[in-house]
Amino acid sequence: MPSLLAWSLIVLALGPTVLGAPSSSEYVRAEEATIWLANESEIALERILSNIGRDGQYARSAEPGIVIASPSTENPDYYYTWSRDSAVAVRTLVELFRNGKSGLQTHIMNYVDAQAILQTVSSPSGSLTSNGTGLGEPKFRVDEKAFIGGWARPQHDGPALRAIALIDFGNWLLDNKYEKLARNNVWPVVRNDLSYVAQYWNQTGYDLWEEVSGSSFYAASVQHRALVAGEAFAHRVRDSCDYCKSQAPQILCFMQSFWTGSYINANFGGGRSGEDASTVLASIQSYDPAGSCDDFTFQPCSPRALANHKVYTDSFRSIYALNKDIAQGAAVNVGRYPDDVYYGGNPWFLTTLAAAEQLYDAIYTWNRFKSLTITSTSLSFFRDLYSDAAVGTYDASMSTFKDIVAAVQIYADSYVALVQSYAMTNGSMSEQYDKTVGTQISARDLTWSYVALLTANMRRNAIVPQPWGKPNFSSIPSICVATAATGTYATAQVSPWPSTLTSANGMTRAMAMTIPYAAITTVAAHAQRPLILL
Ligand SMILES: *[C@@H]1O[C@H](CO)[C@@H](O)[C@H](O)[C@H]1NC(C)=O
Ligand SMILES: *[C@@H]1O[C@H](CO)[C@@H](O)[C@H](O)[C@H]1NC(C)=O
Ligand SMILES: *[C@@H]1O[C@H](CO)[C@@H](O)[C@H](O)[C@H]1NC(C)=O
Ligand SMILES: *[C@@H]1O[C@H](CO)[C@@H](O)[C@H](O)[C@H]1NC(C)=O
Ligand SMILES: *[C@@H]1O[C@H](CO)[C@@H](O)[C@H](O)[C@H]1NC(C)=O
């Protein structure tokens, strides 16, 4: 790792020739932030495990495998398990497990079993049997009983996210010769969720922030990804998913209608302007590192998603006092959406980290394909970071490629630097930090804040998710139709697990490194730290 002196030398060497490049203080700040990021990742995993029943220190009254959203029991009371937050957390645990954190196995197996139980709980949303409407229930009590109070129901993204997490684990089982476990323990839970997605994706529901009812881009994106991955998984466990196959292309078709021409409109219904962190979350959660920068699945490096990144982040520049002295083109604190009023409307840790993660994903793909394209759609995004940016395709051997990638890397690291500024010295991160003074507010130790930190750290270190079979433009139907399909709902039996799962391939961690990662420029090569899983 270069010393700060070496950094100043690199910066001096580059400084005068690169227009619009980050200043030397930005390099130094970004470098410090990435040291912090690696350290904070260890804390983040610890805190996530603290929020999982029954051994987690903040989740002792939760059943095994139940993930609480936060230990906070009042103002706000988040001591519940949300299908969405839990799935996003466990998906990340599965990713760490796949990359060598074998100690996470028990938590993942407990989660699978807990979900088999939760799927059968009748709630105000309905039940599992007959029509599956119970799967749209957003949250449950930690003792696996229904929450019967008033709430924003139903929410359609939860089953899709759970399917994605379970399919990732199921694919690991299949890759490591545990076909029976994938088939008997995982697939029956997944099948219920895929059936729900296929049946209800084209009906209105509440968005991920539990506020507006309508159609959500985020929900559509994760539903599409779940059905595509689900169909492939069904075949791997020697079953089939015709309802996945029939509905996925229609969801992809519907997703195109959220593109406004300059950014992604987060929702139809709800009367908002549409700039929203959920669109960035959709992009990073549907990242396929084997695929190119295509606009149709809104890949993180796609012109549409980059243009959207700019419009979304710019929408917070003038509304938070915390962003007052930050120049255009430098990272800003970002929240859910500009007109947010929850706790007064503030930046969130998970959203500021998501802004970084999208850029790390993009960098990975540009390096992997050794090429970067600027289109008229993405030009304004690049101009902010590199004032000479022009429409064109830049090969990795060109200095423009190297300079742009270096500028994007520093820009991404600067989002992490903001998070570092507002995290507590003991590493704790709540849900939000005050838009004026930066103190932490709302739910303490939010599980999702830590998850967002871990995924940002992995992407920065070129540890990327498994490819999920992203389709291409030619698989979008020419006409979008309102449609649905009916699958199968059946109680998944909780089946025994072996006490240890061993990788048939030796250290799985090595596999993550087989996707080539080209060193880019002196600056970026140094900025790209050696592989630190945690
Ligand atoms: C699901 O089934 C329940 C119970 O039969 C019924 O009340 C409800 O209207 C059904 N919902 C849908 C969306 O089909
Ligand atoms: C259902 O799909 C059609 C076709 O894509 C779309 O026009 C409509 O808005 C969708 N409705 C909902 C509620 O998702
Ligand atoms: C890493 O985190 C620990 C625990 O919070 C802290 O004591 C230590 O100072 C941190 N180290 C760095 C380099 O940030
Ligand atoms: C971190 O520090 C804060 C402020 O001192 C404290 O309230 C909180 O309990 C600490 N968090 C943990 C997990 O120790
Ligand atoms: C694009 O998708 C279609 C339909 O799934 C498939 O037949 C075709 O081979 C794909 N083309 C490429 C280049 O991947």
PDB file of N, CA, C and O and ligand atoms in Angstrom, residues 47 58 424 426 428 444-445, ligand 4:
ATOM      1  N   ARG A  47     -21.811  -6.979  13.884  1.00  0.00           N
ATOM      2  CA  ARG A  47     -23.077  -6.337  14.267  1.00  0.00           C
ATOM      3  C   ARG A  47     -24.271  -6.999  13.583  1.00  0.00           C
ATOM      4  O   ARG A  47     -25.359  -7.067  14.141  1.00  0.00           O
ATOM      5  N   TYR A  58     -28.212  -8.884  20.474  1.00  0.00           N
ATOM      6  CA  TYR A  58     -29.377  -7.996  20.476  1.00  0.00           C
ATOM      7  C   TYR A  58     -30.647  -8.707  20.009  1.00  0.00           C
ATOM      8  O   TYR A  58     -31.665  -8.060  19.777  1.00  0.00           O
ATOM      9  N   MET A 424     -19.993   6.055  14.016  1.00  0.00           N
ATOM     10  CA  MET A 424     -19.449   6.304  15.352  1.00  0.00           C
ATOM     11  C   MET A 424     -18.028   5.763  15.436  1.00  0.00           C
ATOM     12  O   MET A 424     -17.634   4.913  14.640  1.00  0.00           O
ATOM     13  N   ASN A 426     -16.865   3.724  17.471  1.00  0.00           N
ATOM     14  CA  ASN A 426     -16.865   2.270  17.684  1.00  0.00           C
ATOM     15  C   ASN A 426     -17.453   1.532  16.479  1.00  0.00           C
ATOM     16  O   ASN A 426     -17.717   0.334  16.550  1.00  0.00           O
ATOM     17  N   SER A 428     -20.402   1.922  15.041  1.00  0.00           N
ATOM     18  CA  SER A 428     -21.860   1.768  14.938  1.00  0.00           C
ATOM     19  C   SER A 428     -22.450   2.697  13.878  1.00  0.00           C
ATOM     20  O   SER A 428     -22.019   3.831  13.715  1.00  0.00           O
ATOM     21  N   ARG A 444     -31.015   2.474  15.822  1.00  0.00           N
ATOM     22  CA  ARG A 444     -29.583   2.214  16.015  1.00  0.00           C
ATOM     23  C   ARG A 444     -29.189   0.885  15.348  1.00  0.00           C
ATOM     24  O   ARG A 444     -30.021  -0.015  15.156  1.00  0.00           O
ATOM     25  N   ASP A 445     -27.916   0.754  15.043  1.00  0.00           N
ATOM     26  CA  ASP A 445     -27.363  -0.511  14.537  1.00  0.00           C
ATOM     27  C   ASP A 445     -28.283  -1.206  13.536  1.00  0.00           C
ATOM     28  O   ASP A 445     -28.634  -2.370  13.692  1.00  0.00           O
TER      29      ASP A 445
HETATM   30  C1  LIG B   4     -21.174   2.652  20.150  1.00  0.00           C
HETATM   31  O1  LIG B   4     -21.058   3.911  20.769  1.00  0.00           O
HETATM   32  C2  LIG B   4     -22.294   4.541  21.068  1.00  0.00           C
HETATM   33  C3  LIG B   4     -22.006   5.956  21.548  1.00  0.00           C
HETATM   34  O2  LIG B   4     -21.097   5.918  22.606  1.00  0.00           O
HETATM   35  C4  LIG B   4     -23.068   3.698  22.070  1.00  0.00           C
HETATM   36  O3  LIG B   4     -24.304   4.300  22.365  1.00  0.00           O
HETATM   37  C5  LIG B   4     -23.310   2.324  21.451  1.00  0.00           C
HETATM   38  O4  LIG B   4     -23.939   1.473  22.376  1.00  0.00           O
HETATM   39  C6  LIG B   4     -22.004   1.690  20.990  1.00  0.00           C
HETATM   40  N1  LIG B   4     -22.353   0.520  20.179  1.00  0.00           N
HETATM   41  C7  LIG B   4     -21.949  -0.699  20.453  1.00  0.00           C
HETATM   42  C8  LIG B   4     -22.454  -1.774  19.578  1.00  0.00           C
HETATM   43  O5  LIG B   4     -21.185  -0.934  21.356  1.00  0.00           O
END
